[in-house]
Amino acid sequence: MSRYQKMSLVSFQKQFSTEEACHDHLFKLKWADGYSCEKCGHNTYFETKTRKHNLYECKKCRYQATVTVGTVMEKTI
Ligand SMILES: [Zn+2]
């Protein structure tokens, strides 16, 4: 896990200006240990990309979580 994080950190710093890298960063802020459904705790999901944000839909209960700047800011500050 730590090896992966090191590798992704390097590429993440290079590409942080892209929207995709931003989502990736926010995903890690929200799910530092990997995706976990907020409702049922399941750890696999479908990823759907929309114009404004990515949707992470739980494969088990179909709960849809979003990772947006606003959401993260509200939760962390
Ligand atoms: Zn779920």
PDB file of C-alpha atoms and ligand atoms in Angstrom:
ATOM      1  CA  MET A   1       0.000   0.000   0.000  1.00  0.00           C
ATOM      2  CA  SER A   2       2.719   2.489   0.931  1.00  0.00           C
ATOM      3  CA  ARG A   3       4.661   1.675  -2.225  1.00  0.00           C
ATOM      4  CA  TYR A   4       1.631   2.494  -4.313  1.00  0.00           C
ATOM      5  CA  GLN A   5       1.068   5.719  -2.437  1.00  0.00           C
ATOM      6  CA  LYS A   6       4.621   6.845  -3.044  1.00  0.00           C
ATOM      7  CA  MET A   7       4.347   6.213  -6.755  1.00  0.00           C
ATOM      8  CA  SER A   8       0.999   7.920  -7.067  1.00  0.00           C
ATOM      9  CA  LEU A   9       2.184  10.879  -5.050  1.00  0.00           C
ATOM     10  CA  VAL A  10       4.837  11.666  -7.618  1.00  0.00           C
ATOM     11  CA  SER A  11       2.493  11.467 -10.562  1.00  0.00           C
ATOM     12  CA  PHE A  12      -0.168  13.260  -8.605  1.00  0.00           C
ATOM     13  CA  GLN A  13       2.057  16.261  -8.017  1.00  0.00           C
ATOM     14  CA  LYS A  14       2.851  16.441 -11.702  1.00  0.00           C
ATOM     15  CA  GLN A  15      -0.758  16.238 -12.785  1.00  0.00           C
ATOM     16  CA  PHE A  16      -2.602  17.972 -10.025  1.00  0.00           C
ATOM     17  CA  SER A  17      -3.707  20.706 -12.375  1.00  0.00           C
ATOM     18  CA  THR A  18      -5.815  18.259 -14.340  1.00  0.00           C
ATOM     19  CA  GLU A  19      -9.362  17.621 -13.293  1.00  0.00           C
ATOM     20  CA  GLU A  20      -8.846  13.902 -13.100  1.00  0.00           C
ATOM     21  CA  ALA A  21      -5.918  14.227 -10.745  1.00  0.00           C
ATOM     22  CA  CYS A  22      -7.976  16.519  -8.605  1.00  0.00           C
ATOM     23  CA  HIS A  23     -10.708  13.897  -8.304  1.00  0.00           C
ATOM     24  CA  ASP A  24      -8.088  11.311  -7.515  1.00  0.00           C
ATOM     25  CA  HIS A  25      -6.746  13.482  -4.746  1.00  0.00           C
ATOM     26  CA  LEU A  26     -10.198  14.106  -3.311  1.00  0.00           C
ATOM     27  CA  PHE A  27     -10.959  10.414  -3.472  1.00  0.00           C
ATOM     28  CA  LYS A  28      -7.934   9.724  -1.302  1.00  0.00           C
ATOM     29  CA  LEU A  29      -8.907  12.425   1.127  1.00  0.00           C
ATOM     30  CA  LYS A  30     -12.309  10.855   1.522  1.00  0.00           C
ATOM     31  CA  TRP A  31     -11.277   7.219   1.430  1.00  0.00           C
ATOM     32  CA  ALA A  32      -7.682   7.108   2.612  1.00  0.00           C
ATOM     33  CA  ASP A  33      -7.786   3.326   3.000  1.00  0.00           C
ATOM     34  CA  GLY A  34      -9.707   2.725  -0.193  1.00  0.00           C
ATOM     35  CA  TYR A  35     -13.351   3.070  -1.042  1.00  0.00           C
ATOM     36  CA  SER A  36     -15.846   2.143   1.622  1.00  0.00           C
ATOM     37  CA  CYS A  37     -19.561   2.616   1.174  1.00  0.00           C
ATOM     38  CA  GLU A  38     -20.984   5.146   3.603  1.00  0.00           C
ATOM     39  CA  LYS A  39     -24.162   3.136   3.987  1.00  0.00           C
ATOM     40  CA  CYS A  40     -23.164  -0.508   4.092  1.00  0.00           C
ATOM     41  CA  GLY A  41     -19.372  -0.513   4.271  1.00  0.00           C
ATOM     42  CA  HIS A  42     -18.930  -2.457   1.048  1.00  0.00           C
ATOM     43  CA  ASN A  43     -15.632  -1.794  -0.688  1.00  0.00           C
ATOM     44  CA  THR A  44     -16.252  -2.150  -4.402  1.00  0.00           C
ATOM     45  CA  TYR A  45     -17.946   0.426  -6.557  1.00  0.00           C
ATOM     46  CA  PHE A  46     -18.826   1.549 -10.030  1.00  0.00           C
ATOM     47  CA  GLU A  47     -17.233   4.794 -11.059  1.00  0.00           C
ATOM     48  CA  THR A  48     -19.251   7.143 -13.192  1.00  0.00           C
ATOM     49  CA  LYS A  49     -17.824  10.341 -14.526  1.00  0.00           C
ATOM     50  CA  THR A  50     -20.095  13.271 -15.071  1.00  0.00           C
ATOM     51  CA  ARG A  51     -19.209  16.738 -16.242  1.00  0.00           C
ATOM     52  CA  LYS A  52     -18.911  18.164 -12.782  1.00  0.00           C
ATOM     53  CA  HIS A  53     -17.955  15.298 -10.557  1.00  0.00           C
ATOM     54  CA  ASN A  54     -17.301  11.614 -10.257  1.00  0.00           C
ATOM     55  CA  LEU A  55     -19.937   9.331  -8.859  1.00  0.00           C
ATOM     56  CA  TYR A  56     -18.968   6.292  -6.858  1.00  0.00           C
ATOM     57  CA  GLU A  57     -21.801   3.822  -6.711  1.00  0.00           C
ATOM     58  CA  CYS A  58     -21.674   0.978  -4.223  1.00  0.00           C
ATOM     59  CA  LYS A  59     -21.914  -2.381  -6.000  1.00  0.00           C
ATOM     60  CA  LYS A  60     -23.883  -3.828  -3.137  1.00  0.00           C
ATOM     61  CA  CYS A  61     -26.484  -1.284  -2.101  1.00  0.00           C
ATOM     62  CA  ARG A  62     -26.115   1.180  -4.991  1.00  0.00           C
ATOM     63  CA  TYR A  63     -25.592   4.142  -2.725  1.00  0.00           C
ATOM     64  CA  GLN A  64     -24.022   6.916  -4.743  1.00  0.00           C
ATOM     65  CA  ALA A  65     -21.274   8.982  -3.224  1.00  0.00           C
ATOM     66  CA  THR A  66     -19.791  12.021  -4.861  1.00  0.00           C
ATOM     67  CA  VAL A  67     -16.382  13.486  -4.466  1.00  0.00           C
ATOM     68  CA  THR A  68     -16.496  17.199  -5.007  1.00  0.00           C
ATOM     69  CA  VAL A  69     -14.460  20.075  -3.731  1.00  0.00           C
ATOM     70  CA  GLY A  70     -17.450  21.485  -1.890  1.00  0.00           C
ATOM     71  CA  THR A  71     -18.197  18.230  -0.127  1.00  0.00           C
ATOM     72  CA  VAL A  72     -14.647  17.757   1.011  1.00  0.00           C
ATOM     73  CA  MET A  73     -14.270  21.314   2.189  1.00  0.00           C
ATOM     74  CA  GLU A  74     -17.469  21.105   4.172  1.00  0.00           C
ATOM     75  CA  LYS A  75     -16.372  17.951   5.876  1.00  0.00           C
ATOM     76  CA  THR A  76     -12.780  18.839   6.634  1.00  0.00           C
ATOM     77  CA  ILE A  77     -13.115  22.451   7.709  1.00  0.00           C
TER      78      ILE A  77
HETATM   79 ZN    ZN B   1     -23.288   0.187  -0.002  1.00  0.00          ZN
END
